[in-house]
XYZ file of C-alpha atoms in Angstrom:
775
model
C 38.635 91.469 95.805
C 35.215 92.521 94.596
C 36.769 95.747 93.371
C 39.256 93.834 91.299
C 36.446 91.504 89.881
C 34.249 94.475 88.895
C 37.178 96.364 87.306
C 38.105 93.208 85.359
C 34.567 92.844 84.150
C 34.567 96.476 83.117
C 37.750 96.141 81.125
C 36.485 92.915 79.290
C 33.123 94.448 78.406
C 35.014 97.652 77.115
C 37.194 95.458 75.090
C 34.424 93.407 73.621
C 32.527 96.675 72.861
C 35.621 98.000 70.902
C 35.977 94.776 69.054
C 32.324 94.852 68.083
C 32.873 97.842 65.633
C 32.919 96.786 62.004
C 32.640 98.301 58.550
C 30.546 96.596 55.993
C 30.249 97.920 52.471
C 29.398 97.340 48.820
C 31.161 98.918 45.981
C 29.759 99.243 42.414
C 31.002 100.930 39.183
C 29.277 103.666 37.425
C 27.016 101.154 35.707
C 25.948 100.007 39.185
C 27.578 96.636 38.650
C 29.199 94.998 41.635
C 33.042 95.172 41.428
C 34.998 92.099 42.896
C 38.710 91.912 43.867
C 39.038 95.501 44.786
C 41.678 95.885 47.530
C 40.246 97.738 50.594
C 42.676 99.467 53.195
C 41.890 101.440 56.282
C 44.630 104.185 56.664
C 46.603 104.238 59.810
C 45.839 100.416 60.485
C 46.957 97.128 59.162
C 43.371 96.189 58.379
C 42.336 95.313 54.874
C 39.796 93.313 52.961
C 39.078 92.290 49.243
C 35.604 92.703 47.632
C 33.855 89.550 46.912
C 31.793 88.564 43.803
C 28.922 90.726 44.952
C 31.155 93.724 45.549
C 30.778 93.386 49.320
C 33.621 93.673 52.008
C 33.732 93.533 55.829
C 36.579 94.897 58.090
C 36.058 93.836 61.637
C 37.512 94.929 65.055
C 37.765 98.620 64.149
C 38.098 101.075 67.035
C 35.753 104.018 66.968
C 37.105 107.131 65.158
C 37.544 108.745 61.841
C 39.617 106.975 59.066
C 40.362 107.253 55.287
C 39.226 104.186 53.530
C 41.024 103.292 50.323
C 39.723 101.054 47.441
C 41.934 100.256 44.653
C 41.909 97.840 41.541
C 43.045 97.435 37.980
C 41.012 99.634 35.637
C 39.601 101.920 38.332
C 40.662 105.161 40.076
C 41.695 104.826 43.562
C 38.604 105.548 45.833
C 39.188 107.536 48.919
C 36.412 107.798 51.429
C 36.373 109.449 54.902
C 34.597 107.070 57.247
C 33.591 107.805 60.843
C 33.358 104.520 62.684
C 30.731 104.398 65.488
C 29.304 101.622 67.763
C 27.970 98.551 65.942
C 28.095 97.873 62.230
C 28.906 100.742 59.909
C 27.402 100.265 56.344
C 28.714 101.925 53.240
C 27.419 102.053 49.723
C 30.361 103.304 47.377
C 30.822 104.050 43.693
C 34.234 103.727 42.098
C 35.112 105.511 38.948
C 36.769 103.893 35.854
C 40.375 104.831 35.055
C 42.055 104.777 31.751
C 39.879 103.643 28.853
C 41.360 100.548 27.301
C 42.623 98.753 30.383
C 39.262 99.279 32.002
C 37.192 97.650 29.315
C 35.359 94.681 30.665
C 35.730 91.227 29.270
C 33.991 87.980 30.452
C 35.200 85.371 27.835
C 38.838 85.182 28.912
C 38.015 83.657 32.383
C 34.194 83.209 32.422
C 34.073 86.096 34.949
C 33.746 89.775 34.580
C 37.304 91.382 34.661
C 39.032 94.182 33.037
C 41.628 94.079 30.147
C 44.389 95.259 32.506
C 43.891 92.067 34.526
C 44.199 89.504 31.668
C 47.639 88.290 30.586
C 46.817 87.779 27.002
C 45.824 89.573 23.859
C 42.083 90.655 23.522
C 40.142 92.597 21.069
C 36.791 94.008 22.056
C 34.412 95.322 19.385
C 32.164 97.747 21.121
C 28.302 98.205 20.525
C 29.187 101.754 19.219
C 31.631 100.264 16.681
C 29.153 97.753 15.615
C 26.279 100.248 15.130
C 28.473 102.457 13.125
C 30.238 99.944 10.933
C 27.090 97.888 10.358
C 25.868 100.920 8.535
C 28.584 100.280 6.026
C 27.931 96.377 5.764
C 25.902 93.971 7.826
C 28.183 91.128 6.883
C 29.571 89.932 10.226
C 32.656 88.397 8.600
C 33.612 91.814 7.189
C 32.914 93.715 10.334
C 35.227 91.349 12.354
C 38.117 91.398 9.867
C 37.996 95.209 9.751
C 38.503 95.346 13.496
C 40.539 92.360 14.705
C 44.301 92.331 14.052
C 45.357 88.882 12.948
C 42.035 87.836 11.519
C 42.012 87.196 7.620
C 39.942 89.701 5.731
C 36.384 88.502 4.907
C 35.828 86.618 1.612
C 32.666 88.599 0.533
C 30.775 85.238 0.772
C 28.314 83.419 3.140
C 31.188 81.317 4.519
C 34.330 82.117 6.532
C 36.362 79.618 4.455
C 40.034 80.541 4.724
C 39.513 83.034 7.498
C 41.911 82.144 10.351
C 42.837 83.873 13.478
C 46.637 84.061 13.691
C 47.025 81.383 11.221
C 44.782 78.716 12.926
C 41.147 77.921 13.373
C 38.859 79.609 15.909
C 36.014 78.744 18.114
C 32.959 80.899 17.398
C 30.348 81.237 20.248
C 27.095 83.141 20.941
C 26.994 84.010 24.643
C 29.342 81.049 25.266
C 27.180 78.618 23.119
C 29.638 76.954 20.509
C 28.631 77.662 16.865
C 31.657 75.948 15.358
C 31.300 72.433 14.283
C 34.977 71.181 14.564
C 33.806 67.596 14.063
C 32.920 68.599 10.531
C 34.017 72.154 9.826
C 31.602 73.815 7.267
C 32.934 77.352 7.665
C 29.356 78.652 8.366
C 29.756 79.410 12.132
C 30.632 83.102 11.910
C 27.466 84.079 10.071
C 25.223 82.599 12.551
C 23.473 85.633 14.124
C 22.326 89.007 13.061
C 24.455 92.038 14.014
C 21.435 93.874 15.390
C 21.371 91.668 18.489
C 25.093 91.840 19.268
C 26.051 94.093 22.037
C 29.790 93.489 21.717
C 32.298 91.009 20.371
C 35.098 89.601 22.544
C 38.055 88.122 20.760
C 40.586 86.084 22.607
C 43.605 85.464 20.461
C 45.940 82.665 20.800
C 45.347 78.959 21.666
C 43.086 78.381 24.608
C 41.175 75.606 26.102
C 38.957 77.580 28.477
C 35.809 76.667 26.481
C 36.990 73.393 25.066
C 37.524 71.882 21.590
C 38.362 73.833 18.550
C 40.091 77.150 19.844
C 43.496 76.600 18.279
C 43.701 80.349 17.139
C 41.494 81.816 19.772
C 37.845 82.464 20.487
C 35.270 84.850 19.080
C 32.337 85.346 21.377
C 29.226 87.252 20.259
C 27.682 88.902 23.432
C 24.070 89.568 22.875
C 22.145 92.628 23.859
C 20.785 93.163 27.352
C 17.534 94.832 28.573
C 17.267 98.611 29.102
C 16.767 98.748 33.065
C 15.872 102.514 32.946
C 12.440 102.239 31.189
C 9.422 99.989 31.587
C 9.020 100.010 27.897
C 11.279 101.295 25.062
C 12.341 100.339 21.566
C 14.080 101.019 18.372
C 13.077 100.903 14.705
C 15.651 100.670 12.079
C 15.074 100.634 8.244
C 17.683 100.759 5.604
C 18.346 100.024 1.888
C 21.562 98.972 0.199
C 22.930 98.504 -3.308
C 25.630 99.175 -5.883
C 26.618 102.916 -5.736
C 27.653 103.147 -9.485
C 25.561 100.192 -11.057
C 22.394 100.101 -8.998
C 20.277 97.930 -11.414
C 18.809 94.791 -9.768
C 21.269 95.441 -6.712
C 18.848 97.255 -4.385
C 17.852 95.470 -1.204
C 16.057 96.431 2.010
C 16.266 95.591 5.702
C 14.105 96.311 8.731
C 14.723 95.519 12.428
C 12.595 96.142 15.430
C 13.582 96.024 19.079
C 11.496 96.204 22.349
C 13.128 96.271 25.745
C 12.411 97.302 29.362
C 12.296 96.440 33.010
C 9.119 95.680 35.030
C 9.838 95.280 38.815
C 12.090 92.309 39.039
C 11.745 91.250 35.337
C 13.565 92.596 32.382
C 13.149 91.691 28.760
C 14.357 92.155 25.188
C 12.548 91.189 22.077
C 13.948 91.741 18.495
C 13.305 90.833 14.959
C 15.216 91.591 11.824
C 14.417 90.886 8.205
C 16.858 91.548 5.208
C 16.672 90.928 1.517
C 19.657 91.693 -0.664
C 19.927 92.235 -4.361
C 22.546 91.142 -6.782
C 26.137 92.143 -6.073
C 28.299 93.665 -8.724
C 32.051 94.279 -8.984
C 33.822 97.607 -9.766
C 33.132 97.113 -13.440
C 29.437 96.542 -12.885
C 29.616 92.775 -13.637
C 27.372 90.582 -11.646
C 29.364 88.575 -9.140
C 29.102 84.801 -9.294
C 26.276 83.431 -6.869
C 28.588 80.661 -5.593
C 28.283 80.967 -1.794
C 27.399 84.457 -2.433
C 25.584 87.117 -0.088
C 23.602 88.207 -3.170
C 19.858 87.703 -3.427
C 19.622 86.328 0.110
C 16.693 86.423 2.497
C 17.721 86.731 6.096
C 15.611 86.406 9.371
C 16.649 86.753 12.914
C 14.296 86.458 15.955
C 15.667 87.142 19.474
C 14.227 87.061 22.968
C 15.765 87.459 26.363
C 13.971 87.419 29.745
C 15.509 87.904 33.151
C 14.228 87.675 36.756
C 16.114 89.032 39.779
C 15.303 86.558 42.439
C 17.033 88.746 45.086
C 19.993 91.047 45.360
C 22.371 88.051 44.747
C 20.505 85.696 42.574
C 19.126 85.893 38.882
C 17.863 83.651 36.307
C 17.730 84.451 32.644
C 16.575 82.622 29.450
C 17.607 83.502 25.894
C 16.586 82.218 22.433
C 17.793 83.243 19.104
C 16.573 81.989 15.665
C 18.620 82.745 12.484
C 17.896 81.848 8.890
C 19.588 82.914 5.596
C 18.762 81.347 2.298
C 19.645 82.367 -1.342
C 17.059 82.828 -3.987
C 19.323 83.624 -6.847
C 18.244 84.197 -10.570
C 21.773 83.809 -11.571
C 24.230 80.870 -12.028
C 28.052 80.720 -12.236
C 29.434 81.271 -15.621
C 31.535 78.665 -17.351
C 33.957 81.185 -18.950
C 36.108 81.803 -15.722
C 39.439 80.491 -15.139
C 41.742 80.925 -12.094
C 44.449 83.589 -12.817
C 42.833 84.627 -16.083
C 39.343 85.683 -15.722
C 36.810 85.652 -12.839
C 33.524 83.550 -12.807
C 30.645 85.992 -13.005
C 26.898 85.558 -12.595
C 24.785 84.918 -15.728
C 20.994 84.470 -15.821
C 19.691 81.024 -15.002
C 18.297 78.601 -12.424
C 20.366 76.534 -10.038
C 19.644 72.734 -10.014
C 19.182 71.005 -6.791
C 18.157 72.418 -3.444
C 18.374 75.922 -2.329
C 21.710 76.773 -0.637
C 21.854 78.585 2.773
C 21.158 77.941 6.393
C 17.508 76.914 6.998
C 17.895 77.268 10.708
C 20.269 77.976 13.617
C 18.557 77.667 16.990
C 20.311 78.849 20.015
C 18.916 78.826 23.582
C 20.071 78.912 27.195
C 18.839 79.020 30.777
C 21.336 80.818 33.054
C 21.363 80.886 36.818
C 23.491 83.268 38.755
C 24.110 83.491 42.624
C 26.744 86.002 43.632
C 26.962 84.488 47.118
C 26.205 80.774 47.017
C 28.476 80.169 49.887
C 31.324 82.020 51.711
C 33.167 84.271 49.250
C 31.961 82.221 46.296
C 29.633 82.932 43.376
C 27.977 80.342 41.041
C 26.888 80.358 37.596
C 25.106 77.468 35.937
C 24.396 77.641 32.130
C 22.318 75.006 30.349
C 22.428 75.504 26.497
C 21.229 74.075 23.254
C 22.100 74.562 19.772
C 20.495 73.151 16.492
C 22.082 73.988 13.238
C 21.377 72.998 9.676
C 23.188 74.334 6.512
C 22.906 73.302 2.929
C 25.912 73.819 0.375
C 25.654 74.550 -3.304
C 24.698 71.956 -5.767
C 27.778 70.327 -7.196
C 28.730 67.645 -9.726
C 31.720 66.766 -7.298
C 29.532 64.065 -6.136
C 28.574 61.064 -8.174
C 25.683 61.492 -8.966
C 25.592 65.259 -8.331
C 23.799 66.715 -5.353
C 23.724 69.088 -2.380
C 25.593 68.243 0.797
C 24.545 69.567 4.173
C 25.805 69.817 7.799
C 23.501 68.729 10.580
C 24.753 69.665 14.144
C 23.038 69.506 17.454
C 24.697 70.473 20.836
C 23.399 70.083 24.323
C 25.675 71.327 27.275
C 25.995 72.554 30.749
C 28.582 74.866 32.321
C 28.782 74.896 36.036
C 31.088 77.648 37.208
C 32.213 78.629 40.725
C 34.399 81.656 41.570
C 35.889 81.860 45.012
C 37.717 84.950 46.346
C 40.413 84.637 48.673
C 42.468 87.018 50.921
C 45.441 85.559 52.614
C 47.494 88.700 53.034
C 47.527 92.357 51.844
C 50.137 91.284 49.212
C 48.587 87.882 48.381
C 44.898 87.686 47.263
C 42.842 86.789 44.277
C 40.263 84.208 43.246
C 39.900 80.724 41.883
C 37.428 79.863 39.015
C 36.619 76.214 38.955
C 33.824 73.886 37.655
C 32.952 71.551 34.945
C 31.798 71.644 31.397
C 29.534 68.848 29.921
C 28.865 68.623 26.048
C 27.106 66.407 23.821
C 27.799 67.189 20.120
C 26.232 65.192 17.371
C 27.290 66.261 13.838
C 27.011 64.696 10.419
C 27.290 65.505 6.726
C 24.710 63.923 4.665
C 23.571 64.715 1.065
C 20.107 66.234 0.856
C 18.967 63.296 -1.341
C 19.608 60.886 1.682
C 23.035 59.624 0.858
C 25.522 59.641 3.763
C 28.628 61.623 3.095
C 29.994 61.803 6.728
C 28.448 59.561 9.350
C 26.894 60.973 12.529
C 29.646 61.575 15.109
C 28.402 61.440 18.635
C 30.770 63.202 20.984
C 30.431 63.251 24.734
C 32.732 65.610 26.566
C 33.300 65.863 30.330
C 35.856 68.482 31.369
C 36.648 69.628 34.871
C 38.785 72.849 35.093
C 40.274 75.338 37.571
C 41.780 78.769 36.971
C 43.753 80.790 39.545
C 44.141 84.413 39.434
C 46.327 86.089 42.183
C 48.010 89.345 42.978
C 51.423 89.170 44.346
C 52.849 92.302 46.130
C 49.849 94.414 44.636
C 51.257 94.817 41.163
C 52.091 91.387 39.876
C 49.047 89.621 38.392
C 49.606 85.809 38.092
C 47.160 83.497 36.285
C 47.431 79.726 35.915
C 44.868 77.076 35.062
C 44.361 73.434 34.025
C 41.556 71.639 32.159
C 41.194 67.901 31.835
C 39.501 66.836 28.511
C 37.754 63.524 28.768
C 35.980 62.704 25.423
C 34.144 59.696 24.107
C 33.375 59.817 20.370
C 30.987 57.083 18.941
C 30.880 56.493 15.108
C 28.618 54.022 13.403
C 29.443 51.592 10.757
C 29.382 53.270 7.362
C 30.372 53.150 3.690
C 32.121 56.046 1.788
C 30.613 57.346 -1.222
C 32.300 58.565 -4.456
C 33.187 62.199 -4.830
C 35.770 63.885 -7.077
C 38.631 61.488 -7.802
C 37.851 59.474 -4.648
C 36.379 56.155 -5.671
C 34.367 55.564 -2.491
C 32.649 52.265 -1.700
C 34.914 51.469 1.450
C 33.099 49.916 4.196
C 34.375 51.157 7.654
C 33.584 49.540 10.941
C 32.645 51.957 13.541
C 33.313 52.070 17.270
C 34.369 54.330 20.072
C 37.332 56.817 19.929
C 38.357 57.808 23.578
C 40.327 61.032 24.058
C 42.121 62.279 27.195
C 44.338 65.408 27.538
C 45.469 67.728 30.267
C 46.049 71.285 28.936
C 47.567 74.151 30.796
C 47.816 77.889 30.724
C 49.826 80.344 32.780
C 50.422 84.117 32.454
C 51.998 87.135 34.338
C 51.084 90.732 34.061
C 52.787 93.665 35.723
C 50.011 96.247 36.527
C 51.652 99.171 38.450
C 52.029 101.664 35.551
C 49.312 102.294 32.910
C 52.140 103.762 30.845
C 53.549 100.433 30.310
C 51.514 97.261 31.403
C 53.491 94.312 30.026
C 52.503 90.508 30.035
C 53.836 87.069 29.073
C 51.799 83.951 28.755
C 51.522 80.301 27.772
C 48.412 78.455 26.864
C 47.417 75.247 25.233
C 44.377 74.255 23.083
C 42.913 70.923 22.297
C 41.299 70.110 19.006
C 39.763 67.349 17.051
C 40.372 68.771 13.663
C 37.598 68.274 11.034
C 37.354 64.457 11.703
C 34.430 64.340 9.121
C 36.918 65.224 6.276
C 39.234 62.433 7.469
C 36.334 59.814 7.727
C 34.905 60.331 4.306
C 38.370 59.603 2.808
C 38.868 56.233 4.365
C 41.011 53.874 2.432
C 40.612 50.115 2.176
C 43.428 48.247 4.183
C 45.187 45.216 2.613
C 45.462 43.092 5.786
C 41.945 43.208 7.218
C 38.702 45.275 7.429
C 38.987 49.036 7.560
C 37.899 50.471 10.765
C 38.049 53.872 12.519
C 40.976 52.411 14.339
C 43.006 52.332 11.109
C 42.172 56.024 10.358
C 44.406 58.895 11.489
C 42.111 60.546 14.144
C 44.620 61.891 16.692
C 43.813 65.114 18.500
C 45.872 68.203 18.083
C 47.485 69.941 20.989
C 48.450 73.591 20.106
C 51.048 75.536 22.196
C 50.839 79.353 22.268
C 53.823 81.530 23.591
C 53.120 85.248 23.777
C 54.619 88.522 25.217
C 52.820 91.809 24.937
C 51.982 95.114 26.545
C 49.203 97.759 26.782
C 50.019 101.357 27.285
C 47.969 104.530 28.082
C 49.639 107.827 28.205
C 47.092 110.691 28.457
C 45.206 110.781 25.148
C 47.510 108.273 23.508
C 47.028 104.294 23.861
C 48.812 101.462 22.305
C 49.186 97.693 22.419
C 51.407 95.133 20.995
C 52.008 91.489 21.166
C 54.553 88.850 19.696
C 53.460 85.229 19.528
C 54.657 81.789 18.569
C 52.264 78.987 18.014
C 53.443 75.310 17.616
C 51.792 71.914 17.204
C 53.009 68.377 16.439
C 50.071 67.739 14.127
C 48.809 70.287 11.407
C 45.539 71.234 10.024
C 46.456 72.212 6.548
C 44.903 70.763 3.357
C 46.725 69.387 0.414
C 45.325 68.520 -3.091
C 45.586 64.781 -3.822
C 44.096 64.012 -7.306
C 41.685 66.927 -7.059
C 40.589 66.006 -3.465
C 41.480 68.232 -0.346
C 43.190 65.957 1.948
C 44.279 66.862 5.507
C 48.063 66.927 6.049
C 49.007 66.076 9.589
C 52.553 67.599 9.674
C 54.087 69.597 12.570
C 53.558 73.274 12.329
C 54.985 76.656 13.677
C 53.153 79.908 13.304
C 54.498 83.277 14.555
C 53.805 87.001 14.134
C 53.085 90.179 15.825
C 50.247 92.751 16.119
C 50.331 96.448 17.016
C 47.672 98.878 17.658
C 47.647 102.484 18.574
C 45.083 105.400 19.111
C 45.133 109.041 19.876
C 42.360 111.542 20.829
C 43.470 114.628 18.948
C 40.343 116.637 20.097
C 37.331 115.851 21.998
C 35.627 115.355 18.705
C 38.524 113.936 16.556
C 40.271 110.587 17.093
C 42.308 108.140 15.141
C 43.302 104.495 15.569
C 45.506 102.175 13.590
C 46.465 98.561 13.600
C 49.120 96.301 11.904
C 49.322 92.555 11.966
C 51.873 90.133 10.596
C 51.699 86.392 10.572
C 53.800 83.651 8.988
C 54.079 80.006 9.344
C 55.857 76.680 8.058
C 55.212 73.010 8.335
C 57.718 70.112 8.633
C 56.977 67.611 5.925
C 59.442 64.676 6.406
C 62.127 66.961 7.572
C 61.598 69.607 4.835
C 60.363 72.983 6.152
C 57.920 74.528 3.733
C 55.557 77.587 3.915
C 51.917 77.046 5.185
C 49.417 77.780 2.414
C 47.585 81.131 2.137
C 44.387 79.491 3.106
C 45.932 79.252 6.577
C 48.396 82.241 6.596
C 47.029 85.674 5.512
C 49.062 88.557 4.151
C 49.958 91.512 6.375
C 46.933 93.585 7.120
C 46.814 97.400 8.291
C 43.745 99.371 9.250
C 43.348 103.185 9.924
C 40.243 104.697 11.308
C 39.519 108.372 11.758
C 36.354 109.555 13.470
C 35.262 113.018 13.652
C 32.149 114.898 15.067
C 32.092 118.273 13.121
C 28.856 119.191 14.774
C 27.066 118.000 17.785
C 24.649 116.085 15.703
C 26.888 114.952 12.919
C 29.264 111.943 12.991
C 31.739 111.195 10.306
C 34.049 108.013 9.949
C 36.612 107.005 7.457
C 38.012 103.424 7.611
C 41.118 102.411 5.491
C 42.140 98.758 5.070
C 45.320 97.479 3.395
C 45.863 93.849 2.546
C 49.484 93.069 1.696
C 51.457 90.755 -0.587
C 52.146 87.016 -0.046
C 53.936 85.141 -2.817
C 55.750 82.278 -1.198
C 55.258 79.555 -3.782
C 56.318 78.581 -7.249
C 54.254 76.755 -9.899
C 54.264 72.898 -9.493
C 56.610 71.796 -12.243
C 54.431 68.528 -12.788
C 50.943 70.134 -12.939
C 52.242 73.487 -14.345
C 50.006 75.232 -11.900
C 49.969 76.348 -8.255
C 49.011 73.789 -5.675
C 45.923 74.230 -3.517
C 46.117 77.154 -1.304
C 49.551 78.306 -2.771
C 48.305 80.985 -5.175
C 50.257 84.308 -5.176
C 48.383 87.078 -3.455
C 48.633 90.707 -4.586
C 47.960 93.730 -2.341
C 44.882 95.897 -2.350
C 43.350 98.737 -0.420
C 39.793 99.611 0.521
C 38.294 102.733 1.974
C 34.927 102.844 3.703
C 32.808 105.788 4.659
C 30.275 106.138 7.499
C 28.287 109.446 8.357
C 25.138 110.106 10.316
C 22.925 113.103 11.296
C 20.968 113.018 14.468
C 17.800 115.215 14.338
C 17.214 114.677 18.129
C 17.737 111.947 20.618
C 15.035 109.731 18.949
C 15.795 110.139 15.265
C 18.852 109.763 13.065
C 19.721 109.282 9.464
C 22.820 107.480 8.254
C 24.896 106.561 5.180
C 27.548 104.109 4.731
C 29.738 103.348 1.748
C 31.661 100.097 1.359
C 34.563 100.405 -1.000
C 34.142 104.118 -1.524
C 36.875 104.403 -4.152
C 35.323 101.479 -6.296
C 38.583 99.373 -6.082
C 38.689 96.451 -8.444
C 40.045 93.700 -6.672
C 40.207 89.959 -5.734
C 39.727 89.051 -2.079
C 42.692 87.229 -0.447
C 41.074 83.659 -0.701
C 40.132 84.277 -4.374
C 43.755 84.641 -5.081
C 45.153 82.099 -2.755
C 42.804 79.020 -3.001
C 43.756 78.274 -6.646
C 40.259 77.100 -7.471
C 38.218 78.617 -10.274
C 35.067 78.229 -8.436
C 36.493 80.593 -5.894
C 38.104 82.990 -8.410
C 35.480 85.734 -7.831
C 36.074 89.523 -7.611
C 35.168 91.588 -4.555
C 32.276 93.925 -4.653
C 32.416 97.327 -6.155
C 31.321 100.614 -4.299
C 28.111 99.815 -2.398
C 25.866 102.248 -0.456
C 23.721 101.640 2.754
C 21.237 104.372 3.743
C 19.147 103.905 6.761
C 16.741 105.694 9.426
C 16.630 104.947 12.951
C 13.948 105.918 15.567
C 14.140 105.235 19.164
C 11.457 105.643 21.863
């Protein structure tokens, strides 16, 4: 009996000993960033795991012996590692290599977590830091840079605003590191030009309606991701000086720019500090005529100050603070001529001084405090972001008001984003993660005149929005995403009295109050990830938008059967639905992508002219189109990329389907870029842009002219040049030429708006020569 007992105890102890063996590991990419959601397999067994948010995994109950460990995930080459399991815990530190460029590009905006393009069932464009550095040598106008690189985005207007620039025919939400810059309560179209290009690391553009970040993303999201610290040096920096002006008519056009950057890592601290100053000269068209200063980029003084400080609390936790100050003001010695007329002659700049206050953006402050914990509790990471934005912009002096004056937009936002990400692993063929949390936002926006008159009252919006987003892999190769967001908004508006402007008489007293909004918006998508050769997806997503309420409030009408109040004004929110099918493809040196989309809404966002005043038209809309991109690496030093985008749309006005205006729908756009490195130290790039024809409308028989936004748009082509010579790793000189062939053209919005004050030519050939020194 004793022998049996002893043998039994020995057997139990041996079993426990075998069960005690485990494999614990961490997998990072080549940039030493932890990689979550990698599938881990131990060959010859049924054991598996999935890496968590911190890149760690554990496989328990492994018998001693030698195995092959496999790690696989979208955007990465399959990692094979021979592992010899011994007694106790076996620790591994592994590095996984990226696979095909394109599908492996990292994006954070689409789901608030780092993921690769191959794991997102939607259309995304990423403008890399390399693209920004090269093309900002051609122009530092961020509107132009984006429109040259993003299919579906209207070409820039050559002005300080992005008026008429839409993404897939609808408005977009502009952000800096997730901080909203757009002011959808009173859209002033100044949100895109809100930060200097020198502090942007990359730009992520999510195309199609989305509610992942809340109000205003009917056409998508543009997120400027700011630069990060250099972790490889205690102290380093970059000095950049440049000068720009007209290539053929340089008199009075020469401007200058300087930027300085310091960065490094000291123990657990890392930092970036940057400053930029730019002063521009006058801008001339292809004939050498001074372009009108109306909302112009000419004779501007721009300042950007940026700082970011991070502290690694431990291997899993980090805290980071960021601040950015941006200012751009016009100091013009020219005024708009009175000889221009839409369709006949452009308005130009003539010597003179502008009355009223100086136009521009006196300040745009952005700041955040960000806390990250990669392992707050089991398989769950946490990100808490507290942010603040204070924005003030002044528009041009205008006799549109009675008496004349300058209007301005004042906007302050305070918000918090609490974001959890939980990784789950139910089965080798069923695993993924859930992103969940809540957004809190307080947005106060108004549009006064600088002389103290109230044009649009202060709108005080409080938004509380919980959300959840599921991403799961089914049978290894099918990626499913689905999410929901609940918008709960309280909008307070005080009593106010409208003022006279244009042909609107004003003088209407409006009783204020509270406007509540509630909406449940959804998204779902499916991507098949097995073959890089053809990686298709389908998706459906919704957005929620309070479209430019300020424009509606300032046009309040007196009612005949009682007092006018905000309850009698059309303030209903807009829900936009986006349906999309697309693909990504990587075949050796060739890559391509494509998408077809349909976007619908029961309420619209177009403007119509009513007695000389732009009034919102709340009619059902349908927008559809397609986008194609392709790229090929001919040689190690020669590559080419091309894109083509088509979008079209109609509205239903009392049962009559009519085309949407060109202020919403841009003509077809094609781009072709060729990059070549003839010598090791010499870079060369040529960028071709074609803007097509859109002539959908006839002259109004009553007014004998085109209605607002219905102007006929003719095509034009532009060629830009970039070249740089690197003397060594520290010093380089560069030259960029915007509109190399000196094309004489009118931008899309100049042709389409049908307003003389916007009938301004595009700039002629412009040079930008610069020197860069890094240490």
